[in-house]
Tab-separated table of C-alpha atoms in Angstrom:
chain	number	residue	atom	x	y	z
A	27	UNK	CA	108.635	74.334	87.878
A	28	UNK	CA	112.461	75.158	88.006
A	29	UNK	CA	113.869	72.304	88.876
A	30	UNK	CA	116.767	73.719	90.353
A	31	UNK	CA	114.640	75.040	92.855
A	32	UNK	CA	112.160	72.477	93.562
A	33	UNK	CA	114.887	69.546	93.246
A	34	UNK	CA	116.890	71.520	95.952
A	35	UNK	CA	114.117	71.405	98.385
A	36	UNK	CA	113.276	68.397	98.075
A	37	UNK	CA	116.658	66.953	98.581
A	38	UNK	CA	116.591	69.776	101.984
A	39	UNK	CA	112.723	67.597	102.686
A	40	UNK	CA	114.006	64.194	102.891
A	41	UNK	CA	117.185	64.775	104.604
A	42	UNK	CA	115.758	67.507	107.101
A	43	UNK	CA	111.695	67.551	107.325
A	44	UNK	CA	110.553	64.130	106.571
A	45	UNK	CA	110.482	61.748	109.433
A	46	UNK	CA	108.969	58.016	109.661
A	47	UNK	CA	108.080	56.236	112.419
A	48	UNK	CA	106.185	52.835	113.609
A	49	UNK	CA	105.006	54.556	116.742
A	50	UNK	CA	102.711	57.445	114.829
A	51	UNK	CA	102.803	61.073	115.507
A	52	UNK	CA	100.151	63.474	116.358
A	53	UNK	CA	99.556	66.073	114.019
A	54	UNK	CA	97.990	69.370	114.460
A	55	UNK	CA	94.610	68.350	112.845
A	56	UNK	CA	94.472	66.069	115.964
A	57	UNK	CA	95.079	62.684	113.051
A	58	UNK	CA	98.094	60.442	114.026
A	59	UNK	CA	100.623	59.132	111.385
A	60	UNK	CA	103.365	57.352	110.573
A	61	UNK	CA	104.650	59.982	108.653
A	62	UNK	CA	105.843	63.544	109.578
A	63	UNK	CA	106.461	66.820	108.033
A	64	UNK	CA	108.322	69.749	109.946
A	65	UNK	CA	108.511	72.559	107.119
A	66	UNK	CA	110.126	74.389	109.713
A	67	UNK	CA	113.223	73.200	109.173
A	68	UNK	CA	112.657	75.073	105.835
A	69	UNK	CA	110.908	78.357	106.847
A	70	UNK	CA	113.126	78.885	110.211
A	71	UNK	CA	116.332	78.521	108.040
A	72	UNK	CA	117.647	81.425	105.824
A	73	UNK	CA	118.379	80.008	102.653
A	74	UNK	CA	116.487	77.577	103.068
A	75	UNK	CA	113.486	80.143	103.645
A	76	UNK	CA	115.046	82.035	100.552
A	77	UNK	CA	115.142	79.288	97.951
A	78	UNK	CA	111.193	78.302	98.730
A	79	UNK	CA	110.180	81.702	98.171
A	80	UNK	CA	111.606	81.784	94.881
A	81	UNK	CA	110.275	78.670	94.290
A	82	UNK	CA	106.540	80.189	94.953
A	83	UNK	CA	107.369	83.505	93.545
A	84	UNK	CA	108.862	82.418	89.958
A	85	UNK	CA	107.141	78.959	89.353
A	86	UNK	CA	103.977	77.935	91.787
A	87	UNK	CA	102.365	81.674	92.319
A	88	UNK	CA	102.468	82.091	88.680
A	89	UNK	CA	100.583	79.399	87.681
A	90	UNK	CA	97.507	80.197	89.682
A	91	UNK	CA	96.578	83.300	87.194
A	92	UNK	CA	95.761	85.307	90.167
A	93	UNK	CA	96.663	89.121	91.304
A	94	UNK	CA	96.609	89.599	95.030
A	95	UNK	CA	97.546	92.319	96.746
A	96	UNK	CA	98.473	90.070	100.344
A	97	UNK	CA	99.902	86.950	100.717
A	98	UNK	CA	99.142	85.077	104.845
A	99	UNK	CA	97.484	82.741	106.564
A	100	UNK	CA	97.403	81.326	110.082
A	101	UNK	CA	99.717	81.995	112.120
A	102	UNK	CA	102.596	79.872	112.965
A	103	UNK	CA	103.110	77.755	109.840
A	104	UNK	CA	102.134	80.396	107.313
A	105	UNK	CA	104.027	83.724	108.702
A	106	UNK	CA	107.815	82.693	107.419
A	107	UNK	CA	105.736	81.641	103.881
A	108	UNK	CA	104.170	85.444	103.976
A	109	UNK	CA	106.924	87.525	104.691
A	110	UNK	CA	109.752	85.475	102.375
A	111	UNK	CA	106.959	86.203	99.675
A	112	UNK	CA	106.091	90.060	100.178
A	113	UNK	CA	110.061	90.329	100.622
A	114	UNK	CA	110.865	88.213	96.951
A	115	UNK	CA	108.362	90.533	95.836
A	116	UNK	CA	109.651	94.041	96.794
A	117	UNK	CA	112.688	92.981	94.962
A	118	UNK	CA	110.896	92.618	92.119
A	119	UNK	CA	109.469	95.902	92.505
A	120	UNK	CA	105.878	95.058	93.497
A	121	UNK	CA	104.145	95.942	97.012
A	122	UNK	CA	102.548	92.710	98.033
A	123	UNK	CA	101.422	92.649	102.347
A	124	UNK	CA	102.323	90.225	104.158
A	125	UNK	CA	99.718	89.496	106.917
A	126	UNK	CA	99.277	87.282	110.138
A	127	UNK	CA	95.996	85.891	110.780
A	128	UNK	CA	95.978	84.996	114.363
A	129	UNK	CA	93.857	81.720	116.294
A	130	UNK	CA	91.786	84.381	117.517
A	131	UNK	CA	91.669	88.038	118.005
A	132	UNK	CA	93.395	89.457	120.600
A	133	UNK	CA	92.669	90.166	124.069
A	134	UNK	CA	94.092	93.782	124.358
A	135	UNK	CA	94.559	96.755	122.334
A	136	UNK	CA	92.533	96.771	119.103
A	137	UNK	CA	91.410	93.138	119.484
A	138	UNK	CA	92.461	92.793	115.823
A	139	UNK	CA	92.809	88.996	114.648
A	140	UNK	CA	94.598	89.891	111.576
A	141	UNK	CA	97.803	92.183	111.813
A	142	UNK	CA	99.539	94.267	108.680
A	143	UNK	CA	97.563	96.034	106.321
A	144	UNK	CA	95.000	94.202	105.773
A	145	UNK	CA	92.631	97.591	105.506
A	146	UNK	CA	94.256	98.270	102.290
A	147	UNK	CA	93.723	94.597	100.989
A	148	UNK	CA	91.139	93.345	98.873
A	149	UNK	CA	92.765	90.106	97.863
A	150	UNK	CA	94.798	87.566	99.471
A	151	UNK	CA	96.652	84.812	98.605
A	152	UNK	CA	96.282	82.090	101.392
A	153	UNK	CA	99.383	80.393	102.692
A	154	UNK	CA	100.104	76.907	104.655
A	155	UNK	CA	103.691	74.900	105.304
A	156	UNK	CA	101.446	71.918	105.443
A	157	UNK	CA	97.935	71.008	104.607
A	158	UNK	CA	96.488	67.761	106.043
A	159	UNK	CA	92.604	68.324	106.738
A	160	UNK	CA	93.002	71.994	105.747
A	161	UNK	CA	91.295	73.048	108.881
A	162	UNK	CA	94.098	75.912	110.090
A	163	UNK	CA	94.074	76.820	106.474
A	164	UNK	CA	89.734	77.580	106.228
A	165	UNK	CA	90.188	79.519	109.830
A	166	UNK	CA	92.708	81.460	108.184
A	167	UNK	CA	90.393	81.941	105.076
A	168	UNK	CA	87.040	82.193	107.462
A	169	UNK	CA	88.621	85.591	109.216
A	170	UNK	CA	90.742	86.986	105.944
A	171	UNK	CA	86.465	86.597	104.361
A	172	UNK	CA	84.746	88.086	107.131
A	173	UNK	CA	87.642	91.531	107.149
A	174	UNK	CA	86.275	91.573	103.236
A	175	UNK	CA	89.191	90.176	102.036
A	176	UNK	CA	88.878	87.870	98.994
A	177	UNK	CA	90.260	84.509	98.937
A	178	UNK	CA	89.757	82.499	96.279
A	179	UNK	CA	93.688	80.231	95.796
A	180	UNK	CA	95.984	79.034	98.327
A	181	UNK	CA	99.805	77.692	98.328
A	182	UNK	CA	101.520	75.523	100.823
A	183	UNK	CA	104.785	73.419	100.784
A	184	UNK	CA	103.257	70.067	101.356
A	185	UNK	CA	99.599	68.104	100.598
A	186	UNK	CA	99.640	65.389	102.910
A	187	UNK	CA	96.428	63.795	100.540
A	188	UNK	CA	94.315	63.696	103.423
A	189	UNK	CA	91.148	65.693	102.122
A	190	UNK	CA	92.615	68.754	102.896
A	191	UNK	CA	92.825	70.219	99.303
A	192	UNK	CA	89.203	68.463	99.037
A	193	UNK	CA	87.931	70.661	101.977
A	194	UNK	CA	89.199	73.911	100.608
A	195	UNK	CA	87.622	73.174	97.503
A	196	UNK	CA	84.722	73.028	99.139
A	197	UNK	CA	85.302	76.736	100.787
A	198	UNK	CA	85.960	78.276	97.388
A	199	UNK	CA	90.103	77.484	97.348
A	200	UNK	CA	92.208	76.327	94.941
A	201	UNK	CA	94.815	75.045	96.967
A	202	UNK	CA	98.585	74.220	94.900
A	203	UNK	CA	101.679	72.776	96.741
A	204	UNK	CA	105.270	72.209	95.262
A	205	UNK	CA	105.059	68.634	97.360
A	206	UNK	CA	102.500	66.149	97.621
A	207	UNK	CA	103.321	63.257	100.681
A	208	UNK	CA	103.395	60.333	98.341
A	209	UNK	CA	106.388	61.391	96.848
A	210	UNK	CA	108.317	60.854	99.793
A	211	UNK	CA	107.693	57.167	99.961
């Protein structure tokens, strides 16, 4: 991994995203910790955003031997991952989608759950900020599968090693992340 870009987010993770506390957090899984991750203080800052996409595009995305022709995942956490991507892409000259997989299909209009263009997809490349029990990860994966989409590897920034990465496994994912928690302590 290019350690100019890897060792520049994580300097950007322990002095903006990690937080400890003695009075635990509750994380979206619905777990409580001591520890806390908010990637968005990565994906919701420009170069920030910019430096973690070439981190995926030129050393993490390579690695998994895959060709995808989209790159998403559950919306909120994955759609700053998905577009930085598609975007680091086009200037590389190659199309990759970015799409948003909504909680649940919408209410109006088409009803669609996934937006972009995912009718031209046949393979995506699941995306996460963080994976703790990899359950917004698999609902992700669960409506990309049933729109015929083929997932089969995932990315995120950070493996909290809490069986997440386990549970995708399970679902047919090979899940990689630049960070793993126990690095952070």
């Amino acid at each position: 991994m290019s350690q100019t870009y890897r060792n520049q987010l994580f300097l950007w993770m322990k002095s903006h995203v990690y937080r400890y506390s003695e009075a635990p957090f509750r994380l979206a899984s619905g777990l409580e910790s001591h520890h806390y991750f908010n990637c968005k203080e990565i994906t919701l800052h420009p170069e920030r955003l910019a430096t973690l996409a070439e981190c995926f595009v030129e050393e993490i995305i390579p690695k998994l031997g895959l060709d995808f022709q989209a790159v998403g995942g559950l919306t909120l956490g994955a759609d700053p991952l998905a577009y930085s991507i598609a975007l680091a892409y086009h200037r590389k000259g190659k199309l990759i989608y970015p799409l948003v997989v909504r909680k649940e299909a919408k209410g109006h209009g088409t009803g669609q759950q996934i937006e972009g263009f995912w009718k031209e997809t046949k393979s995506c490349l699941v995306v996460d900020d963080v994976i703790t029990t990899g359950g917004s990860t698999l609902k992700a994966v669960q409506a990309l599968r049933e729109a015929g989409i083929s997932v089969t590897k995932g990315i995120c920034i950070l493996n909290r090693e809490e069986g997440g990465s386990e549970n995708l496994e399970k679902s047919g994912i090979q899940m990689e992340s630049i960070f793993r928690k126990s690095e952070f302590f």
